[in-house]
mmCIF file of C-alpha atoms in Angstrom:
data_model
loop_
_atom_site.group_PDB
_atom_site.id
_atom_site.type_symbol
_atom_site.label_atom_id
_atom_site.label_comp_id
_atom_site.label_asym_id
_atom_site.label_seq_id
_atom_site.Cartn_x
_atom_site.Cartn_y
_atom_site.Cartn_z
ATOM 1 C CA UNK A 7 -0.039 0.122 0.143
ATOM 2 C CA UNK A 8 2.833 2.472 0.555
ATOM 3 C CA UNK A 9 3.514 2.089 -3.094
ATOM 4 C CA UNK A 10 0.097 3.073 -3.986
ATOM 5 C CA UNK A 11 0.454 6.134 -1.461
ATOM 6 C CA UNK A 12 3.260 7.281 -3.986
ATOM 7 C CA UNK A 13 1.026 6.700 -7.123
ATOM 8 C CA UNK A 14 -2.025 8.616 -5.359
ATOM 9 C CA UNK A 15 0.332 11.526 -4.561
ATOM 10 C CA UNK A 16 1.983 11.083 -8.171
ATOM 11 C CA UNK A 17 5.292 10.883 -6.831
ATOM 12 C CA UNK A 18 6.574 7.672 -8.207
ATOM 13 C CA UNK A 19 10.271 8.468 -9.531
ATOM 14 C CA UNK A 20 11.195 7.986 -13.013
ATOM 15 C CA UNK A 21 14.930 8.521 -12.713
ATOM 16 C CA UNK A 22 15.752 5.532 -15.013
ATOM 17 C CA UNK A 23 16.645 7.329 -18.501
ATOM 18 C CA UNK A 24 17.926 4.086 -20.443
ATOM 19 C CA UNK A 25 17.718 0.438 -20.551
ATOM 20 C CA UNK A 26 20.406 -1.357 -18.850
ATOM 21 C CA UNK A 27 23.105 -3.059 -21.397
ATOM 22 C CA UNK A 28 20.789 -6.116 -21.246
ATOM 23 C CA UNK A 29 18.955 -4.851 -24.548
ATOM 24 C CA UNK A 30 19.924 -3.613 -27.631
ATOM 25 C CA UNK A 31 21.267 0.091 -28.097
ATOM 26 C CA UNK A 32 18.653 2.889 -28.684
ATOM 27 C CA UNK A 33 18.767 3.963 -32.361
ATOM 28 C CA UNK A 34 17.119 7.111 -32.824
ATOM 29 C CA UNK A 35 16.607 6.450 -36.655
ATOM 30 C CA UNK A 36 14.484 3.291 -36.066
ATOM 31 C CA UNK A 37 11.111 3.154 -35.311
ATOM 32 C CA UNK A 38 8.211 1.244 -33.898
ATOM 33 C CA UNK A 39 4.586 2.187 -35.324
ATOM 34 C CA UNK A 40 1.255 0.710 -34.686
ATOM 35 C CA UNK A 41 -2.466 1.510 -35.381
ATOM 36 C CA UNK A 42 -4.854 2.169 -32.159
ATOM 37 C CA UNK A 43 -6.533 -1.082 -30.975
ATOM 38 C CA UNK A 44 -10.304 -1.039 -32.102
ATOM 39 C CA UNK A 45 -11.544 -1.771 -28.583
ATOM 40 C CA UNK A 46 -12.041 0.136 -25.181
ATOM 41 C CA UNK A 47 -9.527 1.861 -22.808
ATOM 42 C CA UNK A 48 -8.309 -1.360 -21.180
ATOM 43 C CA UNK A 49 -7.767 -2.901 -24.537
ATOM 44 C CA UNK A 50 -5.774 0.165 -25.642
ATOM 45 C CA UNK A 51 -3.853 0.228 -22.581
ATOM 46 C CA UNK A 52 -2.761 -3.674 -23.017
ATOM 47 C CA UNK A 53 -1.599 -2.843 -26.787
ATOM 48 C CA UNK A 54 0.173 0.195 -25.554
ATOM 49 C CA UNK A 55 2.140 -1.908 -22.729
ATOM 50 C CA UNK A 56 2.862 -4.525 -25.266
ATOM 51 C CA UNK A 57 4.258 -2.065 -28.195
ATOM 52 C CA UNK A 58 6.164 -0.285 -25.679
ATOM 53 C CA UNK A 59 7.919 -3.472 -24.519
ATOM 54 C CA UNK A 60 8.990 -4.158 -27.803
ATOM 55 C CA UNK A 61 10.052 -0.819 -28.644
ATOM 56 C CA UNK A 62 12.352 -1.070 -25.260
ATOM 57 C CA UNK A 63 14.004 -4.322 -26.205
ATOM 58 C CA UNK A 64 14.621 -3.425 -29.626
ATOM 59 C CA UNK A 65 16.026 0.114 -28.896
ATOM 60 C CA UNK A 66 13.542 1.736 -31.269
ATOM 61 C CA UNK A 67 11.522 5.132 -31.125
ATOM 62 C CA UNK A 68 7.858 4.395 -30.288
ATOM 63 C CA UNK A 69 5.587 6.534 -32.494
ATOM 64 C CA UNK A 70 2.250 7.413 -31.009
ATOM 65 C CA UNK A 71 -0.804 7.240 -33.410
ATOM 66 C CA UNK A 72 -2.621 10.487 -34.360
ATOM 67 C CA UNK A 73 -5.778 11.338 -32.358
ATOM 68 C CA UNK A 74 -8.566 9.735 -33.172
ATOM 69 C CA UNK A 75 -12.422 8.628 -31.931
ATOM 70 C CA UNK A 76 -11.608 6.316 -29.115
ATOM 71 C CA UNK A 77 -14.274 3.578 -29.099
ATOM 72 C CA UNK A 78 -16.510 3.651 -25.818
ATOM 73 C CA UNK A 79 -14.638 6.939 -25.077
ATOM 74 C CA UNK A 80 -15.401 9.292 -27.797
ATOM 75 C CA UNK A 81 -18.092 7.209 -29.704
ATOM 76 C CA UNK A 82 -19.810 3.946 -29.605
ATOM 77 C CA UNK A 83 -22.386 2.870 -26.908
ATOM 78 C CA UNK A 84 -21.203 4.988 -24.090
ATOM 79 C CA UNK A 85 -23.338 4.631 -20.867
ATOM 80 C CA UNK A 86 -22.153 7.697 -19.567
ATOM 81 C CA UNK A 87 -23.532 10.820 -21.092
ATOM 82 C CA UNK A 88 -23.555 8.989 -24.648
ATOM 83 C CA UNK A 89 -21.414 10.111 -27.383
ATOM 84 C CA UNK A 90 -19.011 12.449 -26.261
ATOM 85 C CA UNK A 91 -17.740 13.419 -29.503
ATOM 86 C CA UNK A 92 -13.966 14.771 -30.212
ATOM 87 C CA UNK A 93 -11.002 13.006 -30.420
ATOM 88 C CA UNK A 94 -8.532 11.214 -27.855
ATOM 89 C CA UNK A 95 -4.777 10.542 -27.979
ATOM 90 C CA UNK A 96 -2.454 8.519 -25.641
ATOM 91 C CA UNK A 97 -1.040 11.858 -23.876
ATOM 92 C CA UNK A 98 -4.509 12.562 -22.950
ATOM 93 C CA UNK A 99 -4.604 9.284 -20.449
ATOM 94 C CA UNK A 100 -0.954 8.501 -19.997
ATOM 95 C CA UNK A 101 2.063 10.189 -18.691
ATOM 96 C CA UNK A 102 4.153 10.122 -22.029
ATOM 97 C CA UNK A 103 6.878 12.453 -20.203
ATOM 98 C CA UNK A 104 7.270 9.544 -17.604
ATOM 99 C CA UNK A 105 7.368 7.121 -20.378
ATOM 100 C CA UNK A 106 10.053 9.289 -22.360
ATOM 101 C CA UNK A 107 12.365 8.453 -19.123
ATOM 102 C CA UNK A 108 12.563 4.770 -20.477
ATOM 103 C CA UNK A 109 11.896 4.719 -24.025
ATOM 104 C CA UNK A 110 12.124 7.434 -26.679
ATOM 105 C CA UNK A 111 8.507 8.299 -27.972
ATOM 106 C CA UNK A 112 7.491 10.817 -30.434
ATOM 107 C CA UNK A 113 4.289 11.960 -32.190
ATOM 108 C CA UNK A 114 3.257 11.208 -35.417
ATOM 109 C CA UNK A 115 3.614 14.572 -36.346
ATOM 110 C CA UNK A 116 7.463 14.443 -35.046
ATOM 111 C CA UNK A 117 8.240 11.274 -37.148
ATOM 112 C CA UNK A 118 6.602 12.458 -40.261
ATOM 113 C CA UNK A 119 8.314 15.722 -39.852
ATOM 114 C CA UNK A 120 11.897 14.160 -39.295
ATOM 115 C CA UNK A 121 11.391 11.233 -41.616
ATOM 116 C CA UNK A 122 9.053 12.389 -44.299
ATOM 117 C CA UNK A 123 11.773 12.601 -47.126
ATOM 118 C CA UNK A 124 13.649 9.421 -46.102
ATOM 119 C CA UNK A 125 10.417 7.365 -46.237
ATOM 120 C CA UNK A 126 8.906 9.422 -48.977
ATOM 121 C CA UNK A 127 5.945 10.068 -46.618
ATOM 122 C CA UNK A 128 3.196 11.982 -48.908
ATOM 123 C CA UNK A 129 2.654 15.606 -48.114
ATOM 124 C CA UNK A 130 -0.833 14.921 -47.386
ATOM 125 C CA UNK A 131 0.046 13.314 -44.209
ATOM 126 C CA UNK A 132 1.569 16.338 -42.734
ATOM 127 C CA UNK A 133 -1.401 17.172 -41.057
ATOM 128 C CA UNK A 134 -2.834 13.876 -39.754
ATOM 129 C CA UNK A 135 -1.931 14.204 -36.072
ATOM 130 C CA UNK A 136 -3.916 16.072 -33.557
ATOM 131 C CA UNK A 137 -5.027 19.612 -33.741
ATOM 132 C CA UNK A 138 -7.034 22.047 -31.719
ATOM 133 C CA UNK A 139 -9.550 22.772 -34.273
ATOM 134 C CA UNK A 140 -13.193 21.744 -34.337
ATOM 135 C CA UNK A 141 -12.849 19.717 -37.546
ATOM 136 C CA UNK A 142 -10.981 16.204 -36.283
ATOM 137 C CA UNK A 143 -14.448 14.234 -36.645
ATOM 138 C CA UNK A 144 -15.203 15.728 -40.013
ATOM 139 C CA UNK A 145 -15.382 13.493 -42.977
ATOM 140 C CA UNK A 146 -12.023 14.845 -44.581
ATOM 141 C CA UNK A 147 -9.878 14.372 -41.002
ATOM 142 C CA UNK A 148 -11.158 10.751 -40.821
ATOM 143 C CA UNK A 149 -10.345 9.872 -44.433
ATOM 144 C CA UNK A 150 -6.937 11.021 -43.915
ATOM 145 C CA UNK A 151 -6.321 9.068 -40.574
ATOM 146 C CA UNK A 152 -7.893 6.131 -42.598
ATOM 147 C CA UNK A 153 -5.325 6.842 -45.447
ATOM 148 C CA UNK A 154 -2.391 7.258 -43.107
ATOM 149 C CA UNK A 155 -3.366 3.742 -41.465
ATOM 150 C CA UNK A 156 -3.269 2.100 -44.857
ATOM 151 C CA UNK A 157 -0.199 3.870 -46.460
ATOM 152 C CA UNK A 158 1.870 2.691 -42.946
ATOM 153 C CA UNK A 159 0.506 -0.937 -43.307
ATOM 154 C CA UNK A 160 1.584 -1.163 -46.971
ATOM 155 C CA UNK A 161 4.838 0.452 -46.866
ATOM 156 C CA UNK A 162 6.157 -0.643 -43.507
ATOM 157 C CA UNK A 163 7.374 -3.827 -42.474
ATOM 158 C CA UNK A 164 4.600 -5.557 -40.513
ATOM 159 C CA UNK A 165 4.721 -7.565 -37.328
ATOM 160 C CA UNK A 166 1.947 -9.951 -37.097
ATOM 161 C CA UNK A 167 2.534 -10.866 -33.413
ATOM 162 C CA UNK A 168 -0.529 -11.691 -31.060
ATOM 163 C CA UNK A 169 0.381 -12.280 -27.302
ATOM 164 C CA UNK A 170 -2.273 -14.801 -27.611
ATOM 165 C CA UNK A 171 -0.664 -16.653 -30.286
ATOM 166 C CA UNK A 172 3.463 -15.980 -29.732
ATOM 167 C CA UNK A 173 5.566 -15.535 -27.034
ATOM 168 C CA UNK A 174 8.408 -13.111 -28.005
ATOM 169 C CA UNK A 175 11.962 -14.515 -26.961
ATOM 170 C CA UNK A 176 14.648 -12.110 -26.343
ATOM 171 C CA UNK A 177 17.601 -11.947 -27.284
ATOM 172 C CA UNK A 178 16.900 -15.120 -29.415
ATOM 173 C CA UNK A 179 15.272 -18.797 -29.070
ATOM 174 C CA UNK A 180 18.724 -20.186 -27.936
ATOM 175 C CA UNK A 181 19.478 -17.692 -25.410
ATOM 176 C CA UNK A 182 16.143 -18.377 -23.611
ATOM 177 C CA UNK A 183 16.069 -21.822 -23.683
ATOM 178 C CA UNK A 184 19.693 -22.055 -22.347
ATOM 179 C CA UNK A 185 18.873 -19.340 -19.717
ATOM 180 C CA UNK A 186 17.734 -19.764 -16.031
ATOM 181 C CA UNK A 187 13.968 -18.994 -17.000
ATOM 182 C CA UNK A 188 13.474 -21.351 -19.913
ATOM 183 C CA UNK A 189 9.615 -21.490 -20.482
ATOM 184 C CA UNK A 190 7.784 -24.469 -20.163
ATOM 185 C CA UNK A 191 5.013 -25.856 -21.998
ATOM 186 C CA UNK A 192 2.604 -24.437 -19.378
ATOM 187 C CA UNK A 193 3.926 -21.223 -20.003
ATOM 188 C CA UNK A 194 4.143 -21.555 -23.746
ATOM 189 C CA UNK A 195 0.250 -23.067 -23.742
ATOM 190 C CA UNK A 196 0.813 -23.923 -27.412
ATOM 191 C CA UNK A 197 1.961 -20.597 -28.698
ATOM 192 C CA UNK A 198 4.557 -20.123 -31.034
ATOM 193 C CA UNK A 199 8.118 -18.257 -30.303
ATOM 194 C CA UNK A 200 8.971 -15.318 -32.191
ATOM 195 C CA UNK A 201 12.235 -13.235 -32.002
ATOM 196 C CA UNK A 202 13.747 -9.987 -33.555
ATOM 197 C CA UNK A 203 15.980 -11.505 -36.228
ATOM 198 C CA UNK A 204 18.525 -9.654 -38.086
ATOM 199 C CA UNK A 205 16.275 -9.301 -40.910
ATOM 200 C CA UNK A 206 13.724 -7.403 -38.942
ATOM 201 C CA UNK A 207 16.233 -5.792 -36.948
ATOM 202 C CA UNK A 208 17.750 -4.088 -40.228
ATOM 203 C CA UNK A 209 14.492 -2.484 -41.042
ATOM 204 C CA UNK A 210 14.047 1.109 -40.330
ATOM 205 C CA UNK A 211 9.927 0.879 -39.348
ATOM 206 C CA UNK A 212 8.343 -2.026 -37.805
ATOM 207 C CA UNK A 213 4.537 -1.802 -37.806
ATOM 208 C CA UNK A 214 1.740 -3.108 -35.907
ATOM 209 C CA UNK A 215 -1.625 -3.246 -37.519
ATOM 210 C CA UNK A 216 -5.004 -3.589 -36.148
ATOM 211 C CA UNK A 217 -7.189 -6.033 -37.869
ATOM 212 C CA UNK A 218 -9.917 -8.174 -35.950
ATOM 213 C CA UNK A 219 -10.697 -10.590 -38.842
ATOM 214 C CA UNK A 220 -6.847 -11.561 -39.289
ATOM 215 C CA UNK A 221 -6.351 -11.743 -35.358
ATOM 216 C CA UNK A 222 -3.995 -8.704 -35.514
ATOM 217 C CA UNK A 223 -4.419 -7.556 -31.973
ATOM 218 C CA UNK A 224 -1.583 -7.161 -29.461
ATOM 219 C CA UNK A 225 -3.746 -8.337 -26.312
ATOM 220 C CA UNK A 226 -3.395 -10.520 -23.679
ATOM 221 C CA UNK A 227 -1.429 -11.022 -20.418
ATOM 222 C CA UNK A 228 1.704 -8.822 -20.517
ATOM 223 C CA UNK A 229 3.480 -11.202 -17.865
ATOM 224 C CA UNK A 230 2.976 -14.074 -20.547
ATOM 225 C CA UNK A 231 3.832 -12.261 -23.757
ATOM 226 C CA UNK A 232 7.839 -11.874 -23.342
ATOM 227 C CA UNK A 233 10.429 -14.774 -22.582
ATOM 228 C CA UNK A 234 13.986 -13.644 -21.205
ATOM 229 C CA UNK A 235 17.005 -15.733 -20.364
ATOM 230 C CA UNK A 236 16.803 -14.388 -16.638
ATOM 231 C CA UNK A 237 15.028 -12.345 -14.327
ATOM 232 C CA UNK A 238 16.910 -9.203 -14.691
ATOM 233 C CA UNK A 239 15.515 -8.527 -17.945
ATOM 234 C CA UNK A 240 11.911 -9.055 -16.736
ATOM 235 C CA UNK A 241 12.508 -6.931 -13.649
ATOM 236 C CA UNK A 242 13.317 -3.930 -15.755
ATOM 237 C CA UNK A 243 10.397 -4.175 -17.985
ATOM 238 C CA UNK A 244 8.218 -4.561 -15.110
ATOM 239 C CA UNK A 245 9.758 -1.536 -13.445
ATOM 240 C CA UNK A 246 9.362 0.446 -16.759
ATOM 241 C CA UNK A 247 5.384 -0.650 -16.809
ATOM 242 C CA UNK A 248 4.960 0.240 -13.410
ATOM 243 C CA UNK A 249 6.897 3.647 -13.203
ATOM 244 C CA UNK A 250 6.603 4.777 -16.846
ATOM 245 C CA UNK A 251 3.395 3.690 -18.369
ATOM 246 C CA UNK A 252 1.062 5.204 -16.034
ATOM 247 C CA UNK A 253 -2.243 7.272 -15.999
ATOM 248 C CA UNK A 254 -1.559 11.260 -16.643
ATOM 249 C CA UNK A 255 -0.849 13.551 -13.578
ATOM 250 C CA UNK A 256 -4.151 15.117 -14.375
ATOM 251 C CA UNK A 257 -6.053 11.875 -13.597
ATOM 252 C CA UNK A 258 -3.793 11.155 -10.668
ATOM 253 C CA UNK A 259 -4.879 14.540 -9.224
ATOM 254 C CA UNK A 260 -8.618 14.096 -9.620
ATOM 255 C CA UNK A 261 -8.371 10.659 -8.176
ATOM 256 C CA UNK A 262 -6.598 11.786 -5.011
ATOM 257 C CA UNK A 263 -9.412 14.271 -4.406
ATOM 258 C CA UNK A 264 -11.901 11.506 -4.269
ATOM 259 C CA UNK A 265 -9.897 9.320 -2.230
ATOM 260 C CA UNK A 266 -9.092 11.700 0.181
ATOM 261 C CA UNK A 267 -13.109 12.197 0.681
ATOM 262 C CA UNK A 268 -13.087 8.524 1.770
ATOM 263 C CA UNK A 269 -9.989 8.338 3.601
ATOM 264 C CA UNK A 270 -7.224 6.048 1.748
ATOM 265 C CA UNK A 271 -7.468 2.583 3.118
ATOM 266 C CA UNK A 272 -10.632 3.262 5.029
ATOM 267 C CA UNK A 273 -12.908 1.648 2.670
ATOM 268 C CA UNK A 274 -12.898 -1.310 0.500
ATOM 269 C CA UNK A 275 -14.096 -1.713 -3.137
ATOM 270 C CA UNK A 276 -15.638 -3.518 -5.803
ATOM 271 C CA UNK A 277 -15.402 -3.687 -9.570
ATOM 272 C CA UNK A 278 -18.556 -5.320 -10.892
ATOM 273 C CA UNK A 279 -18.640 -5.870 -14.661
ATOM 274 C CA UNK A 280 -22.028 -6.941 -15.788
ATOM 275 C CA UNK A 281 -23.250 -6.137 -19.280
ATOM 276 C CA UNK A 282 -20.839 -6.820 -21.560
ATOM 277 C CA UNK A 283 -18.782 -9.437 -20.026
ATOM 278 C CA UNK A 284 -18.442 -12.549 -22.102
ATOM 279 C CA UNK A 285 -17.832 -15.022 -19.142
ATOM 280 C CA UNK A 286 -21.073 -16.095 -18.220
ATOM 281 C CA UNK A 287 -19.419 -17.581 -14.804
ATOM 282 C CA UNK A 288 -18.626 -13.955 -13.879
ATOM 283 C CA UNK A 289 -21.973 -13.051 -13.766
ATOM 284 C CA UNK A 290 -23.154 -13.621 -10.381
ATOM 285 C CA UNK A 291 -26.689 -13.056 -8.830
ATOM 286 C CA UNK A 292 -27.081 -10.099 -6.641
ATOM 287 C CA UNK A 293 -27.671 -12.218 -3.486
ATOM 288 C CA UNK A 294 -24.107 -14.285 -4.232
ATOM 289 C CA UNK A 295 -22.460 -11.123 -4.845
ATOM 290 C CA UNK A 296 -23.926 -9.419 -1.469
ATOM 291 C CA UNK A 297 -23.059 -12.744 0.314
ATOM 292 C CA UNK A 298 -19.472 -12.709 -0.815
ATOM 293 C CA UNK A 299 -18.977 -9.384 -0.036
ATOM 294 C CA UNK A 300 -20.227 -9.801 3.659
ATOM 295 C CA UNK A 301 -17.616 -12.759 4.074
ATOM 296 C CA UNK A 302 -14.726 -10.792 2.751
ATOM 297 C CA UNK A 303 -15.212 -7.161 4.480
ATOM 298 C CA UNK A 304 -15.511 -6.004 7.909
ATOM 299 C CA UNK A 305 -18.701 -5.547 9.459
ATOM 300 C CA UNK A 306 -20.519 -2.435 8.190
ATOM 301 C CA UNK A 307 -17.263 -1.395 6.322
ATOM 302 C CA UNK A 308 -18.094 1.258 3.594
ATOM 303 C CA UNK A 309 -17.491 0.117 0.001
ATOM 304 C CA UNK A 310 -16.949 1.908 -3.367
ATOM 305 C CA UNK A 311 -18.559 0.285 -6.170
ATOM 306 C CA UNK A 312 -17.449 0.924 -10.014
ATOM 307 C CA UNK A 313 -19.692 -1.086 -12.334
ATOM 308 C CA UNK A 314 -21.678 -0.918 -15.508
ATOM 309 C CA UNK A 315 -24.659 -2.502 -13.785
ATOM 310 C CA UNK A 316 -27.706 -0.343 -14.260
ATOM 311 C CA UNK A 317 -30.483 -1.951 -12.290
ATOM 312 C CA UNK A 318 -30.654 -0.463 -9.024
ATOM 313 C CA UNK A 319 -32.124 -3.298 -7.633
ATOM 314 C CA UNK A 320 -29.102 -5.148 -7.855
ATOM 315 C CA UNK A 321 -27.424 -3.291 -5.201
ATOM 316 C CA UNK A 322 -30.341 -3.399 -2.338
ATOM 317 C CA UNK A 323 -28.922 -6.020 -0.341
ATOM 318 C CA UNK A 324 -25.380 -4.861 -0.256
ATOM 319 C CA UNK A 325 -26.945 -1.240 0.910
ATOM 320 C CA UNK A 326 -28.622 -3.099 3.776
ATOM 321 C CA UNK A 327 -25.282 -4.285 5.055
ATOM 322 C CA UNK A 328 -23.098 -1.335 4.731
ATOM 323 C CA UNK A 329 -22.767 2.182 3.419
ATOM 324 C CA UNK A 330 -22.253 2.102 -0.698
ATOM 325 C CA UNK A 331 -20.618 4.918 -2.562
ATOM 326 C CA UNK A 332 -20.622 5.318 -6.317
ATOM 327 C CA UNK A 333 -19.043 7.769 -8.388
ATOM 328 C CA UNK A 334 -22.103 9.930 -8.690
ATOM 329 C CA UNK A 335 -22.287 9.903 -4.756
ATOM 330 C CA UNK A 336 -18.518 11.104 -4.556
ATOM 331 C CA UNK A 337 -19.027 13.756 -7.535
ATOM 332 C CA UNK A 338 -21.832 15.242 -5.592
ATOM 333 C CA UNK A 339 -19.936 15.160 -2.355
ATOM 334 C CA UNK A 340 -17.424 17.130 -4.076
ATOM 335 C CA UNK A 341 -19.405 19.827 -5.521
ATOM 336 C CA UNK A 342 -20.881 20.275 -2.080
ATOM 337 C CA UNK A 343 -17.333 20.550 -0.580
ATOM 338 C CA UNK A 344 -15.594 22.702 -3.404
ATOM 339 C CA UNK A 345 -18.466 23.809 -5.592
ATOM 340 C CA UNK A 346 -17.247 21.905 -8.714
ATOM 341 C CA UNK A 347 -16.269 18.541 -10.077
ATOM 342 C CA UNK A 348 -14.212 19.077 -13.007
ATOM 343 C CA UNK A 349 -13.405 15.579 -14.213
ATOM 344 C CA UNK A 350 -14.241 15.019 -17.888
ATOM 345 C CA UNK A 351 -16.346 12.218 -18.394
ATOM 346 C CA UNK A 352 -13.935 10.425 -20.575
ATOM 347 C CA UNK A 353 -11.680 10.059 -17.780
ATOM 348 C CA UNK A 354 -13.905 8.854 -15.149
ATOM 349 C CA UNK A 355 -13.342 5.110 -15.804
ATOM 350 C CA UNK A 356 -9.687 5.851 -15.181
ATOM 351 C CA UNK A 357 -10.523 7.597 -11.991
ATOM 352 C CA UNK A 358 -12.612 4.858 -10.680
ATOM 353 C CA UNK A 359 -9.798 2.554 -11.112
ATOM 354 C CA UNK A 360 -7.610 4.387 -9.062
ATOM 355 C CA UNK A 361 -10.471 5.048 -6.242
ATOM 356 C CA UNK A 362 -10.766 1.333 -6.373
ATOM 357 C CA UNK A 363 -6.953 0.579 -5.860
ATOM 358 C CA UNK A 364 -7.046 2.992 -2.674
ATOM 359 C CA UNK A 365 -9.539 0.733 -1.018
ATOM 360 C CA UNK A 366 -8.239 -1.573 2.086
ATOM 361 C CA UNK A 367 -9.502 -4.421 0.177
ATOM 362 C CA UNK A 368 -10.585 -5.038 -3.622
ATOM 363 C CA UNK A 369 -12.870 -7.423 -4.971
ATOM 364 C CA UNK A 370 -12.559 -7.931 -8.571
ATOM 365 C CA UNK A 371 -14.407 -9.402 -11.504
ATOM 366 C CA UNK A 372 -13.107 -12.527 -13.001
ATOM 367 C CA UNK A 373 -11.507 -12.115 -16.525
ATOM 368 C CA UNK A 374 -11.880 -8.439 -16.564
ATOM 369 C CA UNK A 375 -8.769 -6.610 -17.895
ATOM 370 C CA UNK A 376 -10.023 -3.235 -15.740
ATOM 371 C CA UNK A 377 -10.139 -5.393 -12.515
ATOM 372 C CA UNK A 378 -6.700 -7.074 -13.133
ATOM 373 C CA UNK A 379 -5.159 -3.467 -13.623
ATOM 374 C CA UNK A 380 -6.617 -2.264 -10.603
ATOM 375 C CA UNK A 381 -4.883 -5.425 -8.872
ATOM 376 C CA UNK A 382 -1.428 -4.117 -10.770
ATOM 377 C CA UNK A 383 -1.921 -0.712 -9.402
ATOM 378 C CA UNK A 384 -2.618 -2.052 -5.835
#
C-alpha cells in the first residue's frame, strides 16, 4: 500500500533514463509504429504496454498514432453521457513524459516531419496528427487518418505477432532456452515463439496493425507475452511498465481528491462488470454477490462500487449491510465541498480504477482487464 500512496500522490520516481546493457543500443533512426486498437480503453492500454516493451527491447523509438475517436471514449454505446464527440490521444490518458524517461517516444507529427523525405511520406499526411480545431471528427479528417493507417501497413514491415498466439523470445530462442528461465509447456500454452532476427532488426520501421478478422490485436497478459534468459530482463520491464506507463498527472490529481473524501485505506472496493462481459461464470446473482462481500469485508465497512450494472435493485442487499459509494455520490460530495467537479466524462473510468486501488481490500470481476489492472496498481 505504501507504493500506492506514492502513486496516489503522483510521486513515483522516473529516474531511470535508459535500458540497462541487457537490451539493444537505442537507435533514434529506427521506429515502432502501430494502429490504435479497436477496443475500449483497457484494450488500448494492453496494446500500448505490449508495443512499449517491443520498443524497449529493440532500442527503437515509439511513434504514437494520431488522435482519433476512441471506442467507448468518444464514440460507440457509451453508458455515461452517450457519444462525447471529439477525439482522444495517448497523451490524454498516459504520462508520456514519464514513459520518455524509459524509452524514446515521438508523436506522429514529429515522426513525419523528421522522416518524411527519407521514407517518402506523402505531404498530405503532414496534418494527420492532432490539432485544436473543431474538424477532428470531420469526414476529411477521418479519411486522412484512414489513409495514413493504410499507407503505413503497405509501406512498413509488419509484425503479425499476437500475445495470444506468440511469445516474444529475447534476445533469441537459444539464449532463452539456455537461460535460467526457460519457459515450460504451461507457459507457452501452445503458442509459437517469435524473435527479432537480423532481417527484422535491419528494417527502419516495424509496424503493428489492428485487424480483428486477421487476429492482429496485441492483447493478452503482458506477464506471459515475453520470455527472457533470466529475471534481470523481466525486472527492468516491470519497472518500466509500473513507473513509466502510468495514468496522466491530471487523472491522479482527480483521483486523489475523491480518495481523500473516503480516506485512503478506510473503505474497500468492488469492480462489478455485468453488461458486456463474455464470461458467464463472472455474472453472479445479486444475492451471491452480497453474500460474498459480507464474508470478505469487515462488519459495516463502507464500500466503493465501480460498475456498469444499471439495475439499482441489484445493489439493495449490499446497501442494507453497509454504506455504498458510487462515482455519482463522490461527485456530489465534491460539489458540496468545493463547488465543482471538473473531471471530464471520458476520464471517469480511469479515476474509478484509482479509487478502487485506494481501498483496504479490492474485490474484482474475474477475467476483466479493468479489474486486473486495478490489482496491478495495488
